[in-house]
């Protein structure tokens, strides 16, 4: 006897005949999002704060170019990266790269869940004899709760007692090349140029062999 399909399997089979048309996120600042309109999870942001909304199809290169240019201005003190769903990974990547580029940034991270409404439309079925042409496609609306991440980076000091606070990195950026060469010499490896200088010196006994010949 065949095992009955689970509800999730039946739902997956049903969704195979649909394609996602678009998705709509809950507006920021509504319900329990906190703060005023456009403030998101940070209600006390300065008026000149930069808000970068990271999406699944966003290019990290373009986001960081704008964010770096904005934070280079003395008037800009705060920037916020926010993304939900599959864009949370890119949100973290953008914040970490900007912290390495600009030293001394204070960080506060907020994790929430947001409601996303997806609209799906049925695929056109195979033409049949009894089907009337031009019938409207059926639509389906799905409400999901997806994780949402917001990362605040500030040039000014923040309250270290608030949840999600991280102090500035004391050693930002990658290690320099001279430090790497120094570490190699400490391990006994020859530095650049030392090996060739040693090889240019004649070995003991080579002069005696030439004279004998």
Coordinates of C-alpha atoms in Angstrom, one line a residue:
X1 CA 0.0 0.0 0.0
X2 CA 1.4 3.4 -1.0
X3 CA 2.2 5.8 1.7
X4 CA 0.0 8.9 1.7
X5 CA 1.7 12.1 0.7
X6 CA 2.4 14.7 3.4
X7 CA 0.7 18.1 3.3
X8 CA 4.0 19.7 2.3
X9 CA 4.5 17.4 -0.6
X10 CA 0.9 18.0 -1.9
X11 CA 1.5 21.8 -1.6
X12 CA 4.8 21.5 -3.5
X13 CA 3.1 19.6 -6.3
X14 CA 0.4 22.2 -6.4
X15 CA 3.0 25.1 -6.6
X16 CA 4.7 23.4 -9.6
X17 CA 1.9 24.7 -11.8
X18 CA 2.4 28.3 -10.6
X19 CA 5.1 30.9 -11.1
X20 CA 5.9 33.8 -8.8
X21 CA 4.9 37.1 -10.2
X22 CA 6.1 39.5 -7.5
X23 CA 6.5 39.9 -3.7
X24 CA 5.5 42.7 -1.5
X25 CA 7.2 43.4 1.9
X26 CA 5.5 45.0 4.9
X27 CA 6.1 48.7 4.9
X28 CA 8.9 49.8 7.3
X29 CA 7.6 51.5 10.4
X30 CA 4.1 49.8 10.4
X31 CA 2.9 47.6 13.2
X32 CA 5.6 46.5 15.6
X33 CA 8.5 47.7 13.4
X34 CA 9.1 50.6 15.8
X35 CA 9.9 54.2 15.3
X36 CA 8.5 56.5 12.7
X37 CA 8.1 56.0 9.0
X38 CA 11.4 55.0 7.4
X39 CA 13.2 54.6 10.7
X40 CA 13.0 50.8 10.8
X41 CA 14.5 49.1 13.9
X42 CA 16.5 52.3 14.8
X43 CA 14.2 55.0 16.0
X44 CA 16.8 57.6 17.0
X45 CA 18.8 58.0 13.8
X46 CA 20.1 61.4 12.7
X47 CA 18.3 63.0 9.8
X48 CA 21.4 62.6 7.5
X49 CA 21.8 58.9 8.0
X50 CA 22.2 56.8 4.9
X51 CA 19.9 53.8 4.5
X52 CA 21.1 51.0 2.1
X53 CA 18.4 48.5 1.2
X54 CA 20.1 45.3 0.1
X55 CA 18.1 43.0 -2.2
X56 CA 18.7 39.5 -3.5
X57 CA 19.7 40.8 -6.9
X58 CA 21.8 43.7 -5.7
X59 CA 25.5 44.0 -6.7
X60 CA 27.8 44.3 -3.7
X61 CA 30.3 46.3 -5.8
X62 CA 27.7 49.0 -6.5
X63 CA 26.4 49.1 -2.9
X64 CA 29.9 49.5 -1.4
X65 CA 30.9 52.2 -3.9
X66 CA 27.9 54.3 -2.9
X67 CA 28.3 53.5 0.8
X68 CA 32.0 54.3 0.8
X69 CA 31.6 57.6 -1.0
X70 CA 28.8 58.6 1.4
X71 CA 30.7 57.7 4.6
X72 CA 33.8 59.6 3.3
X73 CA 31.8 62.9 3.7
X74 CA 32.3 64.4 7.1
X75 CA 28.6 65.3 7.4
X76 CA 27.6 61.6 7.1
X77 CA 27.9 59.9 10.5
X78 CA 25.7 56.8 10.2
X79 CA 24.8 54.2 7.6
X80 CA 22.3 51.3 7.9
X81 CA 22.4 48.2 5.8
X82 CA 19.1 46.2 5.8
X83 CA 17.9 43.1 3.9
X84 CA 15.5 40.3 4.4
X85 CA 15.2 36.7 3.2
X86 CA 18.0 35.6 0.9
X87 CA 19.5 39.1 1.0
X88 CA 20.7 38.8 4.6
X89 CA 24.0 37.2 3.6
X90 CA 24.8 40.2 1.3
X91 CA 23.8 42.6 4.1
X92 CA 26.4 41.1 6.4
X93 CA 29.0 41.1 3.6
X94 CA 28.5 44.7 2.9
X95 CA 28.8 45.7 6.5
X96 CA 32.0 43.7 7.1
X97 CA 33.7 45.0 4.0
X98 CA 32.9 48.6 4.9
X99 CA 34.2 48.1 8.4
X100 CA 37.5 47.0 7.0
X101 CA 37.7 50.0 4.7
X102 CA 36.8 52.5 7.3
X103 CA 38.3 52.0 10.8
X104 CA 36.6 53.0 14.0
X105 CA 33.0 52.2 13.1
X106 CA 30.6 51.2 16.0
X107 CA 28.1 48.5 15.1
X108 CA 24.6 47.6 16.2
X109 CA 22.8 44.6 14.8
X110 CA 19.0 44.0 14.8
X111 CA 17.3 40.8 13.8
X112 CA 13.6 40.7 13.2
X113 CA 11.0 38.8 11.2
X114 CA 9.0 40.6 8.5
X115 CA 5.8 39.6 6.6
X116 CA 6.2 39.1 2.8
X117 CA 3.3 38.5 0.6
X118 CA 4.1 36.6 -2.6
X119 CA 1.7 36.6 -5.5
X120 CA 1.8 33.5 -7.7
X121 CA 0.1 33.0 -11.1
X122 CA -0.9 29.7 -12.7
X123 CA 1.0 28.6 -15.7
X124 CA -1.0 28.3 -19.0
X125 CA -2.3 24.8 -19.3
X126 CA -2.1 22.7 -22.4
X127 CA -4.8 23.6 -24.9
X128 CA -7.8 21.3 -24.8
X129 CA -10.8 21.0 -27.1
X130 CA -13.3 22.4 -24.5
X131 CA -11.2 25.3 -23.3
X132 CA -12.2 28.8 -24.2
X133 CA -9.4 31.0 -25.4
X134 CA -8.4 34.0 -23.3
X135 CA -9.4 32.7 -19.9
X136 CA -7.8 34.6 -17.1
X137 CA -5.0 32.8 -15.2
X138 CA -5.7 31.9 -11.6
X139 CA -3.7 33.7 -8.9
X140 CA -2.5 32.6 -5.5
X141 CA -1.4 34.8 -2.6
X142 CA 1.1 33.4 0.0
X143 CA 2.0 35.2 3.2
X144 CA 5.5 34.3 4.6
X145 CA 7.5 35.4 7.6
X146 CA 11.1 35.8 6.6
X147 CA 14.1 36.9 8.7
X148 CA 15.1 40.6 8.4
X149 CA 18.5 42.0 9.3
X150 CA 19.5 45.6 9.9
X151 CA 23.1 46.6 10.7
X152 CA 23.9 50.1 11.8
X153 CA 27.5 51.5 11.5
X154 CA 28.3 54.8 13.1
X155 CA 31.4 57.0 13.3
X156 CA 30.2 58.3 16.7
X157 CA 30.2 56.3 19.9
X158 CA 27.1 54.3 20.7
X159 CA 25.7 52.9 24.0
X160 CA 27.6 49.6 24.6
X161 CA 24.8 48.3 26.8
X162 CA 22.2 48.0 24.0
X163 CA 21.7 44.6 22.5
X164 CA 23.6 43.8 19.4
X165 CA 26.4 46.3 20.0
X166 CA 29.9 45.6 18.7
X167 CA 32.9 47.9 19.3
X168 CA 35.3 49.0 16.5
X169 CA 37.8 46.4 15.3
X170 CA 41.2 47.4 16.9
X171 CA 43.1 45.9 13.9
X172 CA 41.1 46.6 10.7
X173 CA 42.2 45.6 7.2
X174 CA 44.5 42.8 6.0
X175 CA 48.0 42.4 7.2
X176 CA 50.8 44.2 5.4
X177 CA 53.4 42.6 3.2
X178 CA 56.5 43.6 5.3
X179 CA 55.0 41.8 8.3
X180 CA 54.7 38.6 6.2
X181 CA 58.3 38.7 5.1
X182 CA 59.5 39.3 8.6
X183 CA 57.6 36.3 9.9
X184 CA 59.2 34.1 7.2
X185 CA 62.7 35.2 8.2
X186 CA 61.9 34.5 11.8
X187 CA 61.1 30.9 10.8
X188 CA 64.5 30.5 9.2
X189 CA 63.4 31.0 5.5
X190 CA 65.7 33.2 3.4
X191 CA 64.3 36.6 2.4
X192 CA 64.1 37.7 -1.2
X193 CA 67.6 38.1 -2.7
X194 CA 69.4 36.1 0.0
X195 CA 69.2 32.8 -1.8
X196 CA 70.5 34.2 -5.1
X197 CA 73.4 35.9 -3.3
X198 CA 74.4 32.7 -1.7
X199 CA 74.3 30.7 -4.9
X200 CA 76.5 33.3 -6.7
X201 CA 79.4 32.6 -4.3
X202 CA 81.7 29.7 -5.5
X203 CA 81.7 26.5 -3.5
X204 CA 84.9 25.5 -1.6
X205 CA 87.3 23.5 -3.7
X206 CA 86.0 24.8 -7.0
X207 CA 89.1 27.0 -7.6
X208 CA 91.5 24.1 -6.8
X209 CA 89.8 22.0 -9.5
X210 CA 90.2 24.7 -12.1
X211 CA 93.9 25.1 -11.4
X212 CA 94.5 21.3 -11.6
X213 CA 92.7 21.2 -15.0

